[in-house]
């Protein structure tokens, strides 16, 4: 349940938040000394001050080189919400202005920072105090920031929901509900047999042991009026629970694999955001949904099957399932001939080894497009870093009995996964693959996130639609 509302009304509030260095308003004398210390970084943000029977929260965007693309303002939004909640304040008006202020990012930080996964709480913990934040004079920014924050939180929630509640069938149902009235066309292929019949054998292979059947969810947005000659497709890995299958994962921490659907969640969140923002470019979103479970019906290590594009895949390890569900869906997305294609997947643990938990990897078949994805991420405060699809590593995926193996050995696991996917991309499509295994899941609190799933790539993917609509 969302517990914060941001509006632009000028109302008397329980507290006043002042962004130091970004407001001309004269402060009560009790505050000027504190504000000037903060301005010099002798005091940190936030500072809560009680004076004249009023509560003031002094905030300042942090000046750190890594806080790019509005991140300093999002962090500040989270600080504001944490202060309001700890002081039990139900409302607040924000004093902010000037050329350098980034109110949209502030609002995003308020909405995303205040997210809590409460769907599985009862009693008191299920009810959160409602807070209203007033930011007069910034109607456009408040609306835009709220849309971004809500859509990112949607992506987080579907990942935080456990595998028994958020399985492929539930995901499809939720997506339909979220897209209602937004003019998005939806198509669903549901069930193992239907996936095989429609020639998505990878989805069938991985999902055949699931208690809930696998599914392919397609969502299409068509712009009205002026339309770019570009067309844009997004594909997401949606393993609603990854046990590893017969190549079972170790038990400790396995529960976190309820979030192995961060890619599909990002596609869902971005698609909703795009439907609200209405860029001038056609956009298609594809979610490859399956449960990866061990069972008598499960695929075995050693199984070989023919992918949609004709290549024979050897399943060496059933835990490398993401690339299996993605490959046919990528081929399918390319059949529709988009000019630009992007995918997101919590694909490899190796990506965490390479880049850590704050940075996603990006790789692809077109350097300019890869750079554009990276730049879009930088613009919205999501960090992506390029890795090479070094052709010399293709031989790591060789197998004596099939065209390609689904694992590539001990080293460069993120790259070999990317090379695997590259074999399923159609001609003339600019493609970029984002391995979001790190930033999609947080092991503890970071910036404005608490432990849990982050909705990483919602902002980048929607930003790319804006870029391509020009
Ligand atoms: N979903 C995992 C990758 C993952 C690991 C995401 C940790 C987030 C955090 C993926 O399906 C997987 O299990 N990959 C294997 C690949 C290996 C078998 C080649 C891995 O990374 O160990
Ligand atoms: Zn796996
Ligand atoms: Zn996985």
Coordinates of C-alpha atoms and ligand atoms in Angstrom, one line a residue:
X1 CA 0.0 0.0 0.0
X2 CA 1.3 3.4 -1.0
X3 CA 1.5 5.6 2.1
X4 CA 2.7 8.9 0.7
X5 CA 0.9 11.5 -1.5
X6 CA 2.7 14.3 -3.1
X7 CA 0.7 17.3 -4.3
X8 CA 1.1 21.0 -5.1
X9 CA -1.4 22.6 -2.8
X10 CA -0.3 25.4 -0.4
X11 CA -1.6 23.9 2.9
X12 CA -0.6 24.4 6.5
X13 CA 1.5 21.3 7.3
X14 CA 3.0 19.7 10.4
X15 CA 6.5 20.4 9.2
X16 CA 8.4 22.6 6.7
X17 CA 11.3 21.1 4.7
X18 CA 13.8 23.6 3.4
X19 CA 16.3 22.6 0.7
X20 CA 19.5 24.5 1.8
X21 CA 21.0 26.4 -1.1
X22 CA 17.9 26.0 -3.2
X23 CA 15.5 28.4 -1.7
X24 CA 15.4 32.2 -1.3
X25 CA 12.9 32.2 1.6
X26 CA 14.1 33.9 4.7
X27 CA 14.6 31.4 7.5
X28 CA 13.9 32.0 11.3
X29 CA 17.1 33.1 13.0
X30 CA 17.3 29.8 14.9
X31 CA 17.9 28.1 11.6
X32 CA 20.3 30.4 9.8
X33 CA 23.4 29.2 11.7
X34 CA 22.5 25.5 11.1
X35 CA 21.8 26.2 7.4
X36 CA 25.1 27.9 6.9
X37 CA 26.9 25.1 8.5
X38 CA 25.1 22.6 6.3
X39 CA 26.0 24.8 3.3
X40 CA 29.7 24.4 4.2
X41 CA 29.2 20.7 4.8
X42 CA 30.1 21.1 8.5
X43 CA 26.7 19.5 9.3
X44 CA 25.1 16.7 7.3
X45 CA 21.6 16.4 5.8
X46 CA 18.9 16.0 7.2
X47 CA 18.7 18.3 10.3
X48 CA 15.4 18.3 12.2
X49 CA 14.9 21.5 14.2
X50 CA 12.0 22.4 16.5
X51 CA 11.6 26.1 16.9
X52 CA 8.7 28.6 17.4
X53 CA 6.3 25.7 17.8
X54 CA 7.2 24.6 14.4
X55 CA 9.2 21.7 13.0
X56 CA 11.8 22.3 10.3
X57 CA 13.6 19.7 8.3
X58 CA 16.7 21.1 6.6
X59 CA 17.9 19.1 3.6
X60 CA 20.8 19.4 1.3
X61 CA 21.6 17.4 -1.9
X62 CA 24.8 15.5 -1.3
X63 CA 27.8 16.5 -3.4
X64 CA 29.3 13.1 -4.3
X65 CA 30.7 12.3 -7.7
X66 CA 28.8 9.0 -8.0
X67 CA 25.4 10.7 -7.3
X68 CA 24.6 11.5 -10.9
X69 CA 21.3 11.7 -12.9
X70 CA 19.3 13.2 -10.0
X71 CA 20.5 10.7 -7.4
X72 CA 21.4 13.3 -4.9
X73 CA 17.8 14.6 -5.0
X74 CA 16.3 11.1 -4.8
X75 CA 18.5 10.4 -1.7
X76 CA 17.2 13.6 -0.2
X77 CA 13.6 12.7 -0.9
X78 CA 14.2 9.5 1.1
X79 CA 15.8 11.4 3.9
X80 CA 12.8 13.6 4.1
X81 CA 10.4 10.6 4.3
X82 CA 12.6 8.9 7.0
X83 CA 12.6 12.1 9.1
X84 CA 8.8 12.5 8.8
X85 CA 8.2 8.9 9.8
X86 CA 10.6 9.0 12.7
X87 CA 9.1 12.2 14.0
X88 CA 5.5 11.0 13.4
X89 CA 4.7 13.9 11.2
X90 CA 1.7 13.5 8.9
X91 CA 2.4 16.3 6.5
X92 CA 5.1 18.6 5.2
X93 CA 5.5 21.5 2.9
X94 CA 8.7 21.7 0.9
X95 CA 10.4 25.0 0.3
X96 CA 12.5 24.7 -2.9
X97 CA 13.3 26.8 -5.9
X98 CA 15.9 28.2 -8.3
X99 CA 17.5 27.0 -11.5
X100 CA 19.5 24.1 -10.1
X101 CA 16.7 22.3 -8.3
X102 CA 15.6 18.9 -9.5
X103 CA 12.1 18.5 -8.1
X104 CA 11.1 15.6 -10.2
X105 CA 14.0 13.5 -8.8
X106 CA 13.1 14.7 -5.3
X107 CA 9.6 13.4 -5.8
X108 CA 10.9 10.1 -7.2
X109 CA 13.0 9.8 -4.1
X110 CA 10.0 10.5 -1.9
X111 CA 7.9 7.8 -3.6
X112 CA 10.6 5.2 -4.1
X113 CA 12.2 5.9 -0.7
X114 CA 8.9 5.4 1.2
X115 CA 8.1 2.1 -0.4
X116 CA 7.7 -0.8 1.9
X117 CA 6.7 -4.3 1.1
X118 CA 3.7 -4.8 3.3
X119 CA 1.5 -7.1 1.2
X120 CA 2.4 -10.0 3.6
X121 CA 1.9 -8.2 6.9
X122 CA -1.0 -8.4 9.2
X123 CA -2.2 -6.3 12.1
X124 CA -0.4 -3.1 12.9
X125 CA 2.5 -3.7 10.5
X126 CA 0.0 -3.8 7.6
X127 CA -1.2 -0.3 8.2
X128 CA 1.2 2.6 7.6
X129 CA 0.5 6.2 8.5
X130 CA -0.4 8.3 5.5
X131 CA 1.8 11.2 4.8
X132 CA 1.1 14.1 2.5
X133 CA 4.0 16.2 1.0
X134 CA 3.1 19.6 -0.5
X135 CA 5.5 21.1 -3.1
X136 CA 3.6 24.2 -4.5
X137 CA 4.6 25.5 -7.9
X138 CA 5.9 22.3 -9.4
X139 CA 2.8 20.6 -10.9
X140 CA 4.7 19.1 -13.9
X141 CA 7.5 17.7 -11.8
X142 CA 5.3 16.3 -9.1
X143 CA 3.1 14.5 -11.7
X144 CA 6.1 13.1 -13.6
X145 CA 8.0 12.1 -10.5
X146 CA 5.0 10.4 -9.0
X147 CA 4.5 8.4 -12.2
X148 CA 8.1 7.3 -12.3
X149 CA 8.1 6.3 -8.6
X150 CA 4.9 4.4 -8.8
X151 CA 6.0 2.4 -11.8
X152 CA 9.3 1.6 -10.3
X153 CA 7.5 0.5 -7.1
X154 CA 5.3 -1.7 -9.2
X155 CA 8.3 -3.5 -10.5
X156 CA 9.7 -3.9 -7.0
X157 CA 6.5 -5.3 -5.6
X158 CA 6.1 -8.0 -8.2
X159 CA 9.7 -9.1 -7.3
X160 CA 9.2 -8.9 -3.6
X161 CA 6.0 -11.0 -3.7
X162 CA 7.0 -14.6 -3.0
X163 CA 7.0 -17.4 -5.6
X164 CA 3.8 -18.9 -4.2
X165 CA 1.9 -15.6 -4.8
X166 CA 3.7 -14.2 -7.8
X167 CA 4.0 -16.9 -10.4
X168 CA 3.6 -16.7 -14.2
X169 CA -0.2 -16.8 -14.0
X170 CA -0.3 -14.1 -11.3
X171 CA 2.1 -11.9 -13.2
X172 CA 0.0 -12.0 -16.3
X173 CA -3.1 -11.2 -14.2
X174 CA -1.4 -8.3 -12.5
X175 CA 0.0 -6.9 -15.8
X176 CA -3.5 -6.9 -17.3
X177 CA -4.8 -5.0 -14.2
X178 CA -2.0 -2.5 -14.3
X179 CA -2.5 -1.7 -18.0
X180 CA -6.2 -1.3 -17.8
X181 CA -7.4 1.8 -19.6
X182 CA -3.9 2.8 -20.8
X183 CA -4.4 1.8 -24.4
X184 CA -1.9 -1.0 -24.3
X185 CA -2.5 -4.1 -26.4
X186 CA -1.8 -7.3 -24.6
X187 CA -1.3 -10.8 -25.9
X188 CA -0.6 -13.9 -23.8
X189 CA 0.6 -17.4 -24.6
X190 CA 0.0 -19.5 -21.6
X191 CA 0.9 -23.1 -20.7
X192 CA 3.7 -25.5 -21.7
X193 CA 1.8 -27.0 -24.7
X194 CA 0.8 -23.5 -26.0
X195 CA 4.5 -22.4 -25.7
X196 CA 5.6 -25.4 -27.6
X197 CA 2.9 -24.9 -30.3
X198 CA 3.8 -21.3 -30.7
X199 CA 7.5 -22.3 -30.9
X200 CA 8.9 -21.1 -27.6
X201 CA 10.6 -24.3 -26.6
X202 CA 13.0 -22.6 -24.1
X203 CA 10.0 -21.4 -22.1
X204 CA 8.5 -24.9 -22.2
X205 CA 11.7 -26.6 -21.3
X206 CA 12.3 -24.4 -18.2
X207 CA 8.7 -24.1 -17.2
X208 CA 7.6 -27.7 -17.7
X209 CA 8.2 -28.6 -14.1
X210 CA 6.5 -25.6 -12.6
X211 CA 3.2 -26.1 -10.7
X212 CA 2.2 -22.9 -12.5
X213 CA 2.6 -23.1 -16.3
X214 CA 5.1 -20.8 -18.2
X215 CA 3.8 -17.9 -20.2
X216 CA 4.9 -15.2 -22.7
X217 CA 3.3 -11.8 -22.0
X218 CA 3.4 -9.3 -24.8
X219 CA 2.4 -5.6 -24.4
X220 CA 2.3 -3.1 -27.3
X221 CA 2.2 0.7 -27.2
X222 CA 1.4 2.7 -30.3
X223 CA 1.8 6.5 -30.3
X224 CA -0.8 8.8 -31.6
X225 CA 0.1 11.7 -33.9
X226 CA 3.8 12.4 -34.6
X227 CA 5.7 9.2 -34.7
X228 CA 9.4 8.4 -34.9
X229 CA 10.8 6.1 -37.6
X230 CA 12.4 4.1 -34.7
X231 CA 10.7 1.2 -33.1
X232 CA 11.7 -0.1 -29.7
X233 CA 11.3 -3.5 -28.1
X234 CA 12.1 -4.6 -24.5
X235 CA 12.5 -8.2 -23.3
X236 CA 12.7 -9.3 -19.7
X237 CA 13.7 -12.5 -17.9
X238 CA 10.8 -13.5 -15.6
X239 CA 11.8 -16.5 -13.6
X240 CA 9.3 -16.1 -10.8
X241 CA 11.3 -18.5 -8.7
X242 CA 14.7 -20.0 -9.6
X243 CA 15.5 -23.1 -7.5
X244 CA 18.1 -24.0 -10.1
X245 CA 15.9 -27.0 -11.3
X246 CA 17.7 -30.4 -11.2
X247 CA 21.0 -28.4 -10.9
X248 CA 19.5 -27.3 -7.6
X249 CA 20.9 -24.3 -5.9
X250 CA 22.2 -24.5 -2.3
X251 CA 19.5 -23.8 0.3
X252 CA 21.0 -20.7 2.1
X253 CA 19.5 -17.6 0.6
X254 CA 17.7 -19.4 -2.1
X255 CA 14.5 -17.5 -1.2
X256 CA 16.1 -14.4 -2.8
X257 CA 15.5 -16.1 -6.1
X258 CA 11.8 -15.1 -5.9
X259 CA 13.3 -11.9 -7.3
X260 CA 14.7 -13.6 -10.4
X261 CA 12.1 -11.8 -12.4
X262 CA 13.7 -8.3 -12.2
X263 CA 14.0 -8.1 -16.0
X264 CA 10.3 -8.9 -16.6
X265 CA 9.4 -6.5 -13.7
X266 CA 11.4 -3.7 -15.3
X267 CA 9.7 -4.3 -18.6
X268 CA 6.3 -4.2 -16.9
X269 CA 7.1 -1.0 -14.9
X270 CA 8.6 0.7 -17.9
X271 CA 5.7 -0.3 -20.1
X272 CA 3.2 1.3 -17.7
X273 CA 5.4 4.4 -17.4
X274 CA 5.6 4.6 -21.2
X275 CA 1.8 4.3 -21.4
X276 CA 1.6 7.3 -19.1
X277 CA 4.3 9.4 -20.6
X278 CA 3.2 8.7 -24.2
X279 CA 6.5 9.1 -26.2
X280 CA 6.3 9.3 -30.0
X281 CA 7.7 5.9 -30.7
X282 CA 6.1 2.4 -31.0
X283 CA 7.2 0.2 -28.0
X284 CA 6.7 -3.5 -27.4
X285 CA 7.4 -5.2 -24.1
X286 CA 7.9 -9.0 -23.8
X287 CA 8.1 -10.9 -20.5
X288 CA 9.4 -14.5 -20.5
X289 CA 7.7 -16.0 -17.5
X290 CA 8.4 -19.4 -15.9
X291 CA 9.2 -21.2 -12.6
X292 CA 12.5 -23.1 -12.6
X293 CA 11.7 -26.2 -10.4
X294 CA 13.0 -29.7 -9.9
X295 CA 10.4 -32.4 -10.6
X296 CA 10.0 -35.7 -12.5
X297 CA 8.8 -33.5 -15.4
X298 CA 11.8 -31.2 -15.1
X299 CA 14.4 -30.9 -17.9
X300 CA 17.6 -32.8 -17.2
X301 CA 21.2 -31.8 -17.5
X302 CA 22.2 -33.3 -20.9
X303 CA 18.8 -32.5 -22.6
X304 CA 19.1 -31.1 -26.1
X305 CA 16.3 -29.2 -27.8
X306 CA 16.0 -27.1 -30.9
X307 CA 15.4 -23.4 -30.3
X308 CA 13.0 -21.1 -32.3
X309 CA 15.8 -20.1 -34.6
X310 CA 16.8 -23.7 -35.4
X311 CA 19.9 -24.0 -33.2
X312 CA 20.3 -27.0 -31.0
X313 CA 20.9 -26.1 -27.4
X314 CA 22.6 -28.5 -24.9
X315 CA 21.3 -28.0 -21.3
X316 CA 24.5 -28.6 -19.3
X317 CA 23.2 -26.9 -16.2
X318 CA 19.5 -26.3 -15.6
X319 CA 20.4 -23.3 -13.4
X320 CA 21.5 -21.4 -16.4
X321 CA 17.8 -21.1 -17.3
X322 CA 17.5 -17.4 -18.0
X323 CA 19.2 -17.6 -21.3
X324 CA 16.9 -20.5 -22.3
X325 CA 13.7 -18.6 -21.7
X326 CA 15.1 -15.4 -23.3
X327 CA 16.6 -16.8 -26.4
X328 CA 13.4 -17.7 -28.2
X329 CA 11.7 -14.5 -27.0
X330 CA 14.6 -12.4 -28.3
X331 CA 14.3 -14.2 -31.7
X332 CA 10.5 -13.5 -31.7
X333 CA 11.0 -9.9 -30.8
X334 CA 13.4 -9.5 -33.7
X335 CA 10.9 -11.1 -36.1
X336 CA 8.8 -8.0 -35.6
X337 CA 11.8 -5.9 -36.9
X338 CA 12.2 -3.3 -34.2
X339 CA 15.1 -0.9 -34.9
X340 CA 16.2 -1.0 -31.3
X341 CA 16.0 -3.9 -28.8
X342 CA 17.0 -4.0 -25.2
X343 CA 16.7 -6.8 -22.7
X344 CA 17.1 -7.0 -18.9
X345 CA 17.8 -10.1 -16.9
X346 CA 19.1 -11.1 -13.5
X347 CA 21.2 -13.5 -15.5
X348 CA 24.5 -14.3 -13.8
X349 CA 26.0 -14.3 -10.3
X350 CA 29.3 -13.6 -12.2
X351 CA 28.0 -10.1 -12.8
X352 CA 28.1 -9.4 -9.1
X353 CA 31.7 -10.7 -9.0
X354 CA 32.6 -8.4 -11.9
X355 CA 30.7 -5.2 -11.1
X356 CA 29.3 -5.5 -7.6
X357 CA 25.8 -4.8 -6.5
X358 CA 25.4 -1.2 -7.6
X359 CA 26.3 -1.5 -11.3
X360 CA 24.6 -3.5 -14.1
X361 CA 26.5 -4.8 -17.1
X362 CA 25.5 -3.8 -20.6
X363 CA 26.7 -5.5 -23.9
X364 CA 25.4 -5.8 -27.4
X365 CA 25.9 -5.9 -31.1
X366 CA 26.1 -2.1 -31.7
X367 CA 28.5 0.1 -29.8
X368 CA 26.4 3.3 -30.4
X369 CA 23.2 1.7 -29.0
X370 CA 25.1 0.2 -26.0
X371 CA 26.5 3.7 -25.3
X372 CA 23.0 5.2 -25.6
X373 CA 21.7 2.7 -23.1
X374 CA 24.5 3.6 -20.7
X375 CA 23.9 7.3 -21.2
X376 CA 20.1 6.9 -20.6
X377 CA 21.0 5.2 -17.4
X378 CA 23.3 8.0 -16.3
X379 CA 20.5 10.5 -17.1
X380 CA 18.2 8.8 -14.6
X381 CA 20.7 7.7 -12.0
X382 CA 21.0 4.1 -13.0
X383 CA 24.6 2.8 -13.4
X384 CA 25.4 0.5 -16.3
X385 CA 28.9 -0.4 -17.5
X386 CA 29.9 -2.0 -20.8
X387 CA 31.5 -5.5 -21.1
X388 CA 32.8 -6.9 -24.3
X389 CA 31.1 -9.7 -26.3
X390 CA 34.6 -10.9 -27.2
X391 CA 34.2 -13.4 -30.1
X392 CA 37.3 -15.3 -28.9
X393 CA 35.1 -16.6 -26.0
X394 CA 32.5 -18.2 -28.3
X395 CA 34.4 -21.5 -28.2
X396 CA 33.7 -21.7 -24.4
X397 CA 30.1 -22.5 -25.5
X398 CA 31.0 -25.3 -27.8
X399 CA 29.6 -28.8 -27.1
X400 CA 30.4 -32.1 -28.8
X401 CA 26.7 -33.0 -29.2
X402 CA 24.9 -29.8 -30.0
X403 CA 25.3 -26.3 -31.6
X404 CA 25.7 -24.5 -28.4
X405 CA 26.1 -25.3 -24.7
X406 CA 24.1 -23.3 -22.1
X407 CA 27.1 -22.7 -19.8
X408 CA 30.6 -21.4 -20.6
X409 CA 32.8 -22.6 -17.8
X410 CA 34.3 -20.9 -14.8
X411 CA 35.4 -17.5 -16.0
X412 CA 33.7 -14.6 -17.8
X413 CA 30.3 -15.9 -17.0
X414 CA 28.5 -12.7 -17.7
X415 CA 30.2 -12.4 -21.1
X416 CA 29.5 -16.0 -22.1
X417 CA 25.9 -15.5 -21.2
X418 CA 25.8 -12.4 -23.4
X419 CA 27.4 -14.3 -26.2
X420 CA 24.8 -17.1 -25.8
X421 CA 22.0 -14.5 -26.2
X422 CA 23.7 -12.9 -29.2
X423 CA 23.2 -16.1 -31.2
X424 CA 19.4 -15.6 -31.1
X425 CA 19.3 -12.0 -32.3
X426 CA 17.9 -11.4 -35.8
X427 CA 19.7 -9.4 -38.5
X428 CA 19.6 -5.6 -38.6
X429 CA 18.3 -5.2 -35.0
X430 CA 20.4 -3.0 -32.7
X431 CA 20.5 -5.0 -29.5
X432 CA 21.7 -4.3 -26.0
X433 CA 21.6 -6.8 -23.1
X434 CA 21.6 -5.6 -19.5
X435 CA 22.6 -8.1 -16.8
X436 CA 21.0 -6.5 -13.7
X437 CA 21.7 -9.4 -11.3
X438 CA 23.5 -6.9 -9.0
X439 CA 21.4 -3.7 -8.7
X440 CA 18.0 -5.4 -9.1
X441 CA 18.4 -6.9 -5.7
X442 CA 19.7 -5.2 -2.6
X443 CA 21.3 -7.1 0.2
X444 CA 20.9 -4.2 2.6
X445 CA 19.9 -0.6 2.5
X446 CA 21.5 1.5 -0.2
X447 CA 20.8 5.1 -1.2
X448 CA 17.0 5.2 -1.1
X449 CA 16.4 1.5 -1.1
X450 CA 15.9 -0.9 1.8
X451 CA 16.8 -4.6 1.5
X452 CA 14.8 -6.2 -1.3
X453 CA 14.2 -5.7 -4.9
X454 CA 14.7 -2.3 -6.5
X455 CA 12.9 -2.1 -9.9
X456 CA 16.2 -1.3 -11.5
X457 CA 16.0 -0.5 -15.2
X458 CA 12.4 0.8 -15.2
X459 CA 13.8 4.4 -15.4
X460 CA 16.4 3.6 -18.0
X461 CA 14.1 1.7 -20.2
X462 CA 11.4 4.4 -20.2
X463 CA 14.1 7.0 -20.7
X464 CA 15.2 5.1 -23.9
X465 CA 11.7 5.4 -25.3
X466 CA 12.0 9.2 -24.8
X467 CA 15.4 9.2 -26.6
X468 CA 14.1 7.1 -29.5
X469 CA 11.0 9.2 -30.0
X470 CA 13.1 12.1 -31.2
Ligands
LIG1 N1 19.3 -16.2 -11.5 C1 20.6 -16.7 -11.5 C2 21.6 -15.6 -11.4 C3 21.7 -14.7 -10.2 C4 22.5 -15.1 -9.2 C5 20.9 -13.6 -10.1 C6 22.6 -14.3 -8.0 C7 21.0 -12.8 -8.9 C8 21.8 -13.2 -7.9 C9 20.8 -17.5 -12.7 O1 19.7 -18.2 -13.3 C10 21.9 -18.5 -12.4 O2 21.6 -19.3 -11.6 N2 23.0 -18.4 -13.1 C11 24.1 -19.3 -12.8 C12 24.7 -19.6 -14.2 C13 25.7 -20.7 -14.1 C14 25.0 -22.0 -13.9 C15 26.4 -20.7 -15.5 C16 25.1 -18.6 -11.9 O3 25.2 -17.4 -12.0 O4 25.6 -19.3 -11.1
LIG2 ZN1 19.4 -20.1 -12.5
LIG3 ZN1 17.9 -17.3 -12.8

